[in-house]
Short mmCIF file of C-alpha atoms and ligand atoms in Angstrom, two decimals:
data_model
loop_
_atom_site.label_atom_id
_atom_site.label_comp_id
_atom_site.label_asym_id
_atom_site.label_seq_id
_atom_site.Cartn_x
_atom_site.Cartn_y
_atom_site.Cartn_z
CA MET A 2 144.74 38.11 97.69
CA ARG A 3 144.40 36.04 100.93
CA ILE A 4 141.79 34.08 101.66
CA GLU A 5 140.28 35.73 104.31
CA ASP A 6 139.49 39.08 101.92
CA PHE A 7 138.17 36.71 99.41
CA ASP A 8 135.89 35.41 102.13
CA VAL A 9 134.87 39.14 102.77
CA TYR A 10 133.63 39.79 99.33
CA LYS A 11 132.23 36.24 98.95
CA ASP A 12 129.71 37.31 101.58
CA LEU A 13 129.13 40.75 101.03
CA LEU A 14 128.20 40.15 97.37
CA MET A 15 126.19 37.01 98.53
CA GLU A 16 124.64 39.44 100.84
CA LYS A 17 123.92 42.39 98.63
CA SER A 18 123.49 40.84 95.27
CA GLY A 19 122.86 37.28 95.82
CA LEU A 20 125.75 36.66 93.80
CA VAL A 21 128.09 33.24 94.20
CA LEU A 22 131.55 33.71 93.84
CA THR A 23 133.85 30.85 93.99
CA PRO A 24 137.11 30.27 94.47
CA ASP A 25 138.18 30.00 90.65
CA LYS A 26 136.41 33.46 90.11
CA SER A 27 138.81 35.19 92.83
CA TYR A 28 141.36 36.50 89.73
CA LEU A 29 138.08 38.67 88.53
CA LEU A 30 138.11 40.83 92.00
CA ASP A 31 141.50 41.49 91.01
CA SER A 32 140.94 42.82 87.79
CA ARG A 33 137.16 44.27 88.68
CA LEU A 34 138.03 45.87 92.08
CA THR A 35 141.36 47.36 91.69
CA PRO A 36 139.32 50.11 89.94
CA VAL A 37 136.76 50.67 92.97
CA ALA A 38 139.69 50.43 95.34
CA LYS A 39 141.79 53.56 93.18
CA LYS A 40 138.03 55.25 92.76
CA TRP A 41 137.96 55.19 96.70
CA GLY A 42 141.33 56.34 97.17
CA PHE A 43 142.67 53.01 98.68
CA GLU A 44 146.24 52.18 98.19
CA THR A 45 145.92 48.46 97.08
CA LEU A 46 142.62 46.00 96.75
CA ASP A 47 144.40 44.93 100.58
CA LYS A 48 143.79 48.23 102.14
CA MET A 49 140.17 48.16 100.68
CA SER A 50 139.29 44.68 102.42
CA ALA A 51 140.58 46.08 105.49
CA ALA A 52 138.11 49.15 105.67
CA LEU A 53 135.14 46.51 104.32
CA ARG A 54 135.94 44.68 107.76
CA GLY A 55 134.89 47.86 109.80
CA VAL A 56 131.80 50.08 108.94
CA ALA A 57 131.93 50.36 104.87
CA ASP A 58 130.47 53.30 103.25
CA PRO A 59 127.17 51.98 101.30
CA GLY A 60 128.50 53.83 98.16
CA LEU A 61 131.30 51.56 98.57
CA ILE A 62 129.67 48.65 99.10
CA LYS A 63 127.13 49.55 96.01
CA ASP A 64 130.75 50.17 93.62
CA ILE A 65 132.24 46.80 94.59
CA VAL A 66 128.32 45.05 93.90
CA GLU A 67 127.91 46.69 90.70
CA ALA A 68 131.41 46.14 89.60
CA MET A 69 131.35 42.40 90.26
CA THR A 70 127.92 41.87 88.04
CA THR A 71 128.56 40.62 83.99
CA ASN A 72 126.38 42.49 82.09
CA GLU A 73 126.83 40.63 78.94
CA THR A 74 123.76 40.91 76.92
CA SER A 75 122.35 41.48 72.92
CA PHE A 76 119.36 42.21 71.07
CA PHE A 77 117.17 39.46 69.98
CA ARG A 78 119.70 37.33 72.44
CA ASP A 79 119.07 33.38 71.41
CA SER A 80 116.64 34.49 69.28
CA ARG A 81 114.00 32.06 69.88
CA PRO A 82 112.17 33.62 72.85
CA PHE A 83 111.73 36.58 70.67
CA ASP A 84 110.04 34.24 68.14
CA ILE A 85 108.40 32.73 70.67
CA PHE A 86 106.93 35.93 72.45
CA ARG A 87 105.55 37.39 68.58
CA ASP A 88 104.09 34.07 67.65
CA SER A 89 103.04 32.16 70.69
CA ILE A 90 102.85 35.00 73.79
CA ILE A 91 101.39 38.28 71.79
CA PRO A 92 98.59 35.92 70.01
CA SER A 93 97.60 34.39 73.55
CA LEU A 94 97.64 37.43 75.23
CA LEU A 95 95.39 39.20 72.57
CA GLU A 96 93.18 36.41 73.32
CA ILE A 97 92.81 36.81 76.93
CA ARG A 98 93.30 40.52 77.61
CA ALA A 99 90.90 41.41 74.86
CA THR A 100 88.76 43.26 77.30
CA GLN A 101 91.31 45.07 79.12
CA LYS A 102 93.53 45.66 75.74
CA ARG A 103 96.52 45.95 78.34
CA PHE A 104 99.02 44.06 79.75
CA LYS A 105 102.41 44.59 81.62
CA ILE A 106 105.69 43.05 80.82
CA TRP A 107 108.94 43.04 83.29
CA CYS A 108 112.42 42.87 82.77
CA ALA A 109 113.88 41.77 85.60
CA ALA A 110 117.88 41.80 84.90
CA ALA A 111 117.83 44.59 82.06
CA SER A 112 121.23 45.02 81.61
CA SER A 113 122.34 47.80 79.38
CA GLY A 114 118.69 47.68 77.39
CA GLN A 115 119.19 44.76 74.57
CA GLU A 116 116.23 42.90 76.32
CA PRO A 117 113.79 45.04 77.09
CA TYR A 118 114.21 47.32 73.68
CA SER A 119 114.30 44.29 71.54
CA LEU A 120 110.68 43.55 73.34
CA ALA A 121 110.05 46.56 72.11
CA MET A 122 110.61 46.14 69.09
CA VAL A 123 108.66 42.94 68.45
CA MET A 124 105.39 44.89 69.94
CA LYS A 125 105.84 47.79 67.99
CA GLU A 126 105.76 45.33 64.53
CA HIS A 127 103.06 43.60 65.72
CA ALA A 128 99.82 44.20 63.93
CA GLY A 129 97.49 42.94 65.96
CA LEU A 130 98.49 45.59 69.14
CA THR A 131 97.42 48.77 67.55
CA GLY A 132 95.17 50.19 69.78
CA TRP A 133 96.63 48.07 73.07
CA ASN A 134 98.62 49.82 76.05
CA PHE A 135 101.21 47.88 77.56
CA ASP A 136 104.10 48.79 79.97
CA ILE A 137 108.07 47.76 80.01
CA THR A 138 109.14 48.17 83.41
CA ALA A 139 113.08 47.49 82.88
CA THR A 140 115.21 47.17 86.41
CA ASP A 141 118.59 46.02 87.24
CA ILE A 142 120.70 46.36 90.24
CA SER A 143 123.38 48.27 88.78
CA THR A 144 122.74 52.32 88.09
CA ASP A 145 125.87 52.54 86.10
CA ILE A 146 124.42 50.00 83.77
CA LEU A 147 121.04 51.32 83.41
CA ASP A 148 121.90 54.94 82.65
CA ILE A 149 123.72 53.05 79.70
CA ALA A 150 120.08 51.51 79.00
CA LYS A 151 118.42 54.65 79.04
CA ALA A 152 120.62 56.51 76.91
CA GLY A 153 119.92 53.45 74.31
CA ILE A 154 123.19 54.48 72.40
CA TYR A 155 125.13 51.71 70.82
CA SER A 156 127.99 50.72 68.88
CA GLN A 157 128.39 49.21 65.83
CA PHE A 158 129.79 45.50 67.28
CA GLU A 159 126.59 45.69 69.78
CA VAL A 160 123.89 46.76 67.03
CA GLN A 161 125.16 43.80 64.43
CA ARG A 162 124.72 41.24 67.10
CA GLY A 163 121.46 39.68 67.17
CA MET A 164 119.84 42.40 65.35
CA PRO A 165 118.09 42.24 61.96
CA ILE A 166 119.14 44.49 59.50
CA THR A 167 115.24 45.88 59.00
CA MET A 168 115.20 46.87 62.72
CA LEU A 169 118.35 48.54 62.56
CA MET A 170 116.92 50.86 59.61
CA LYS A 171 113.77 51.29 61.18
CA TYR A 172 114.57 51.86 64.71
CA PHE A 173 118.05 53.53 65.09
CA GLU A 174 119.31 56.54 64.11
CA GLN A 175 123.18 56.98 63.13
CA LYS A 176 125.27 59.38 64.82
CA ASP A 177 128.92 59.35 64.64
CA GLU A 178 129.93 56.30 64.91
CA LYS A 179 127.21 55.31 67.08
CA TRP A 180 123.67 53.95 66.76
CA HIS A 181 120.98 55.68 68.67
CA ILE A 182 117.71 53.74 69.60
CA LYS A 183 114.87 56.32 68.49
CA ASP A 184 112.47 57.78 71.16
CA GLU A 185 109.07 55.83 69.79
CA ILE A 186 111.27 52.97 70.91
CA LYS A 187 113.00 54.22 73.99
CA ASN A 188 109.57 56.07 75.48
CA MET A 189 107.96 52.43 75.52
CA VAL A 190 110.46 51.02 78.29
CA GLN A 191 110.43 52.13 81.77
CA TYR A 192 113.84 51.98 84.09
CA LYS A 193 114.25 51.55 87.81
CA TYR A 194 116.67 50.25 90.03
CA PHE A 195 115.51 47.04 91.66
CA ASN A 196 117.51 44.38 93.21
CA LEU A 197 115.56 40.72 92.85
CA LEU A 198 116.64 39.83 96.40
CA ASP A 199 114.38 42.93 97.54
CA SER A 200 110.68 42.53 98.03
CA MET A 201 108.56 42.69 94.96
CA ALA A 202 105.58 43.90 96.25
CA SER A 203 106.05 47.41 95.19
CA LEU A 204 106.54 46.67 91.78
CA GLY A 205 102.99 45.36 91.21
CA LYS A 206 101.39 42.42 88.98
CA PHE A 207 102.80 41.60 85.38
CA ASP A 208 101.56 39.53 82.63
CA ILE A 209 105.21 38.46 81.74
CA ILE A 210 108.19 38.45 83.14
CA PHE A 211 111.73 38.10 81.75
CA CYS A 212 114.47 36.67 84.11
CA ARG A 213 116.71 35.94 81.77
CA ASN A 214 120.90 35.20 82.50
CA VAL A 215 121.03 36.25 85.73
CA LEU A 216 119.68 33.66 88.21
CA ILE A 217 122.56 31.67 87.11
CA TYR A 218 124.77 33.70 89.18
CA PHE A 219 122.83 32.90 92.26
CA ASP A 220 122.95 29.68 94.28
CA LYS A 221 119.97 27.46 94.41
CA GLU A 222 118.10 28.30 97.62
CA THR A 223 118.73 32.38 96.41
CA LYS A 224 116.83 31.22 93.12
CA ALA A 225 113.99 29.62 95.01
CA LYS A 226 113.73 32.81 97.03
CA VAL A 227 113.47 34.72 93.80
CA LEU A 228 110.96 32.50 91.52
CA ALA A 229 108.65 32.56 94.52
CA LYS A 230 108.60 36.07 94.94
CA MET A 231 108.19 36.65 91.36
CA LYS A 232 105.13 34.03 91.18
CA ALA A 233 103.27 36.29 93.79
CA GLN A 234 103.77 39.25 90.83
CA LEU A 235 102.99 37.54 87.86
CA ALA A 236 99.27 36.74 86.73
CA PRO A 237 97.88 33.46 87.30
CA ASP A 238 97.89 33.28 83.15
CA GLY A 239 101.09 35.14 82.94
CA TYR A 240 104.45 33.70 81.26
CA LEU A 241 108.16 33.61 82.75
CA PHE A 242 110.90 33.60 80.49
CA LEU A 243 114.26 32.25 81.84
CA GLY A 244 117.70 32.19 79.99
CA GLY A 245 118.88 29.20 77.56
CA ALA A 246 120.93 27.70 80.84
CA GLU A 247 118.44 28.28 83.16
CA THR A 248 115.11 25.79 84.76
CA VAL A 249 113.06 25.97 87.43
CA ILE A 250 113.25 21.82 87.40
CA GLY A 251 114.69 20.84 91.17
CA ILE A 252 114.64 24.43 92.28
CA THR A 253 111.21 24.91 92.87
CA ASN A 254 107.55 23.54 92.45
CA GLU A 255 105.91 26.94 91.61
CA PHE A 256 106.61 27.19 87.99
CA VAL A 257 106.48 24.60 85.38
CA PRO A 258 107.43 24.30 81.73
CA ALA A 259 105.26 25.63 79.71
CA GLN A 260 104.22 22.72 77.12
CA GLY A 261 106.41 23.32 73.89
CA LEU A 262 107.36 26.58 74.39
CA ARG A 263 111.15 26.03 75.49
CA GLY A 264 112.49 28.49 77.98
CA VAL A 265 109.00 29.59 79.24
CA TYR A 266 107.07 28.79 82.53
CA ILE A 267 104.05 29.04 84.06
CA PRO A 268 102.52 29.00 87.38
CA ALA A 269 102.07 25.34 88.69
CA GLU A 270 98.43 25.73 89.14
CA ALA A 271 97.75 27.17 86.18
CA ALA A 272 99.27 23.95 84.39
CA GLN A 273 97.30 21.96 86.65
CA SER A 274 93.27 23.95 86.03
CA ALA A 275 94.28 23.39 82.00
CA ALA A 276 94.90 19.60 82.99
CA ALA A 277 91.77 19.47 85.07
CA PRO A 278 89.07 18.74 82.80
CA ALA A 279 91.11 15.91 81.39
CA ALA A 280 91.49 14.41 84.98
CA THR A 281 87.91 14.69 85.73
CA GLN A 282 86.97 12.83 82.53
CA THR A 283 89.19 10.02 83.47
CA ALA A 284 88.14 9.62 86.76
CA MET B 16 125.25 20.63 51.24
CA LYS B 17 124.60 24.36 50.72
CA SER B 18 127.48 26.38 49.16
CA CYS B 19 128.51 30.06 49.80
CA LEU B 20 130.38 32.26 47.33
CA VAL B 21 132.69 34.67 48.90
CA VAL B 22 132.96 37.82 47.11
CA ASP B 23 136.25 40.16 48.21
CA ASP B 24 138.80 41.65 46.75
CA SER B 25 141.12 40.96 49.84
CA ARG B 26 142.75 37.48 50.15
CA VAL B 27 142.49 37.95 53.93
CA VAL B 28 139.36 38.46 54.33
CA ARG B 29 137.99 35.68 52.16
CA LYS B 30 140.06 33.23 54.06
CA VAL B 31 138.73 34.26 56.93
CA ALA B 32 135.27 33.92 55.58
CA ARG B 33 135.78 30.41 54.17
CA ARG B 34 136.74 29.55 57.49
CA ILE B 35 133.91 30.80 59.24
CA VAL B 36 131.10 29.07 56.44
CA GLU B 37 133.22 26.19 56.10
CA ASP B 38 132.21 25.69 59.82
CA LEU B 39 128.92 26.60 59.85
CA GLY B 40 128.51 23.63 57.38
CA PHE B 41 128.81 24.99 53.91
CA THR B 42 130.83 24.39 50.77
CA CYS B 43 133.04 27.90 49.83
CA GLU B 44 133.69 29.43 46.77
CA GLU B 45 135.16 32.58 46.26
CA ALA B 46 135.72 35.72 43.78
CA GLU B 47 137.98 38.37 43.71
CA ASP B 48 135.16 40.85 42.37
CA GLY B 49 131.67 41.88 41.13
CA GLN B 50 132.61 40.04 37.45
CA LYS B 51 134.20 37.34 38.57
CA ALA B 52 131.44 36.32 40.81
CA TYR B 53 128.78 36.94 38.33
CA GLU B 54 130.78 34.84 35.87
CA GLN B 55 130.75 31.92 38.59
CA CYS B 56 126.75 32.41 39.23
CA GLU B 57 126.41 31.97 35.55
CA GLN B 58 127.78 28.42 35.95
CA ASN B 59 126.57 27.66 39.40
CA MET B 60 124.08 29.73 41.60
CA PRO B 61 124.64 29.23 45.40
CA GLU B 62 122.51 29.28 47.87
CA ALA B 63 124.37 31.66 49.54
CA ILE B 64 126.35 35.00 48.55
CA LEU B 65 129.03 37.09 51.14
CA LEU B 66 129.39 40.45 49.30
CA ASP B 67 131.98 42.87 49.63
CA TRP B 68 130.98 46.74 48.72
CA ASN B 69 133.88 48.09 47.17
CA MET B 70 135.78 46.00 44.81
CA PRO B 71 137.60 46.67 41.44
CA VAL B 72 136.38 46.07 37.95
CA MET B 73 132.77 45.58 39.30
CA ASN B 74 131.87 46.45 42.54
CA GLY B 75 129.05 44.88 44.90
CA ILE B 76 126.06 47.01 44.47
CA ASP B 77 126.57 46.53 40.53
CA PHE B 78 126.95 42.70 41.25
CA LEU B 79 123.75 42.20 43.12
CA HIS B 80 121.86 44.69 40.66
CA LYS B 81 122.95 42.41 37.74
CA LEU B 82 122.39 39.32 40.07
CA ARG B 83 118.78 40.01 40.85
CA GLU B 84 118.02 40.43 37.26
CA MET B 85 119.67 37.27 36.43
CA GLU B 86 117.25 34.08 35.56
CA ASN B 87 117.14 32.41 39.13
CA GLY B 88 119.38 35.68 40.61
CA ALA B 89 116.44 35.60 42.74
CA TYR B 90 117.62 32.59 44.50
CA PRO B 91 120.90 33.19 46.53
CA LYS B 92 120.45 34.69 49.50
CA VAL B 93 122.74 37.93 49.85
CA VAL B 94 124.77 38.81 52.70
CA PHE B 95 126.96 42.14 52.57
CA CYS B 96 129.65 42.25 54.38
CA THR B 97 131.61 45.65 54.15
CA THR B 98 133.35 48.30 55.97
CA GLU B 99 130.57 50.59 54.74
CA ASN B 100 129.10 51.50 57.91
CA ASP B 101 126.63 54.32 57.09
CA MET B 102 122.58 54.05 56.85
CA ASP B 103 122.86 55.19 53.10
CA HIS B 104 124.75 52.29 52.13
CA ILE B 105 122.59 49.97 54.11
CA GLN B 106 119.39 51.43 52.53
CA ARG B 107 120.59 51.11 48.62
CA ALA B 108 121.73 47.44 49.98
CA ILE B 109 118.47 46.48 51.39
CA SER B 110 116.34 48.16 48.34
CA GLY B 111 118.85 46.47 46.10
CA GLY B 112 117.56 43.14 47.25
CA ALA B 113 120.35 42.19 50.08
CA ASN B 114 118.94 39.91 52.43
CA GLU B 115 120.81 41.33 55.25
CA TYR B 116 124.00 43.65 55.95
CA ILE B 117 126.85 43.01 57.88
CA MET B 118 129.57 46.01 59.04
CA LYS B 119 133.00 44.87 59.03
CA PRO B 120 134.77 43.83 61.45
CA PHE B 121 132.54 40.99 61.71
CA ASP B 122 133.05 37.70 63.76
CA SER B 123 131.27 34.11 63.56
CA GLU B 124 129.03 34.54 65.48
CA ILE B 125 127.76 37.87 63.47
CA ILE B 126 127.48 35.55 60.68
CA GLU B 127 126.05 32.50 62.25
CA THR B 128 123.20 34.81 63.68
CA LYS B 129 122.43 36.69 60.51
CA PHE B 130 122.17 33.48 58.59
CA LYS B 131 119.60 32.26 60.79
CA GLN B 132 118.01 35.02 60.74
CA ILE B 133 117.15 34.66 57.02
CA GLY B 134 116.84 31.06 56.69
CA LEU B 135 120.07 29.96 55.95
CA LEU B 136 120.81 28.09 58.77
CA GLU B 137 117.93 26.45 61.50
CA SER B 138 117.82 28.36 64.33
C1 LIG C 323 124.30 39.00 81.71
S1 LIG C 323 123.36 40.02 82.17
C2 LIG C 323 121.29 39.67 81.85
C3 LIG C 323 121.35 40.58 80.99
C4 LIG C 323 119.79 39.97 79.68
N1 LIG C 323 118.86 39.50 80.86
C5 LIG C 323 120.21 38.95 79.10
O1 LIG C 323 119.58 37.94 79.37
O2 LIG C 323 120.81 39.29 78.00
C6 LIG C 323 122.95 40.13 83.95
C7 LIG C 323 122.42 41.35 84.71
O3 LIG C 323 121.94 40.99 86.09
C8 LIG C 323 121.90 42.41 86.84
N2 LIG C 323 122.28 41.56 88.29
C9 LIG C 323 122.44 40.99 88.95
N3 LIG C 323 122.34 40.48 90.00
C10 LIG C 323 121.36 41.11 90.05
C11 LIG C 323 120.47 41.57 91.71
N4 LIG C 323 120.74 40.64 92.85
N5 LIG C 323 119.19 42.01 91.38
C12 LIG C 323 118.77 42.60 89.89
N6 LIG C 323 119.46 42.40 88.97
C13 LIG C 323 121.22 41.39 89.11
C14 LIG C 323 123.63 42.26 86.63
O4 LIG C 323 123.82 43.74 86.60
C15 LIG C 323 122.90 42.27 84.80
O5 LIG C 323 122.88 43.61 83.90
#
């Protein structure tokens, strides 16, 4: 691919999805965009690149953005965040939301659904939550991947990666060679399209946000913007989960790591007010 | 060092499994059927058993039942690792006392996470 063409895609992806495309990833353009070019009737990638310099069809742009997303995920990915969610976060919510008996979770890069469904299974298993109301809103920029999430049908390989066999036995049904997640779990999750670069105000407020393994694709400025917007949607006593290779440190002062909970972050003000009594004592 | 007994009638599978469990820090013993595995457990009870279902002489599920009746037979963590991939087999394995169940084909990542989940490895 010519360097000018590379720049066309680089700028487009940065603007539309925040994805940082570095030259060493240019091989991805060829392999992932050739099928898109074919679908839209361009003989070659070069022809599509030329078309993109003019007024491009929004549908084509959407296909390009989706083709360039990495949807890698698994049930109970990294396992520890889900242990923390079960053993520390749910007990905390049981306390701080005891009057409302309600809380809301947002999975901000849900991919094919494994993350929100893992959370739903953890919540289903938690005896303390009977009689409580909760919503899990799961969003992604790729409508193709959301269709897969909504269908809730997984291969043998996918259900084995990270998921305890007891969960598979309880919450899945086997049809032919595929594993279908049961309605009792599926119905706990609402899926919708959402681009993290857009205004988040319409999404409402959440008690917990899972935003895992998506900020890694953004540059520092975009990360900071997304995190600042997320803080506005998070309850002051809420929790943010990031992926194993992600952090707020050096990116934003809006959040700080939650003590003793790896991968979990809380609004900076919440940490300050928790520390305040100690501070007055020493004064 | 923890030990893992790999029970499978295929030499190729045993070899692959050995590599994986050794990489995870286990010592590895092999057995080619349930009867041989049973005899080895009488000598030396391992921490972990990776168990195939279909084998000559004594199959995996019969071995599991016999193992769980042995003195100290509750000790090893047993992970089935088989091409049998239907709910019926899974249920029989778990109610027979298996701790986890892997459907072939498997890879090192699947074994590692399953071992972590049942406490054979630190997570
Ligand atoms: C690697 S997956 C992470 C899935 C899951 N959170 C996990 O940790 O396993 C990243 C997801 O982020 C989505 N994504 C990328 N850019 C996005 C954006 N600007 N807005 C919303 N989602 C985006 C991709 O479509 C993809 O499904």
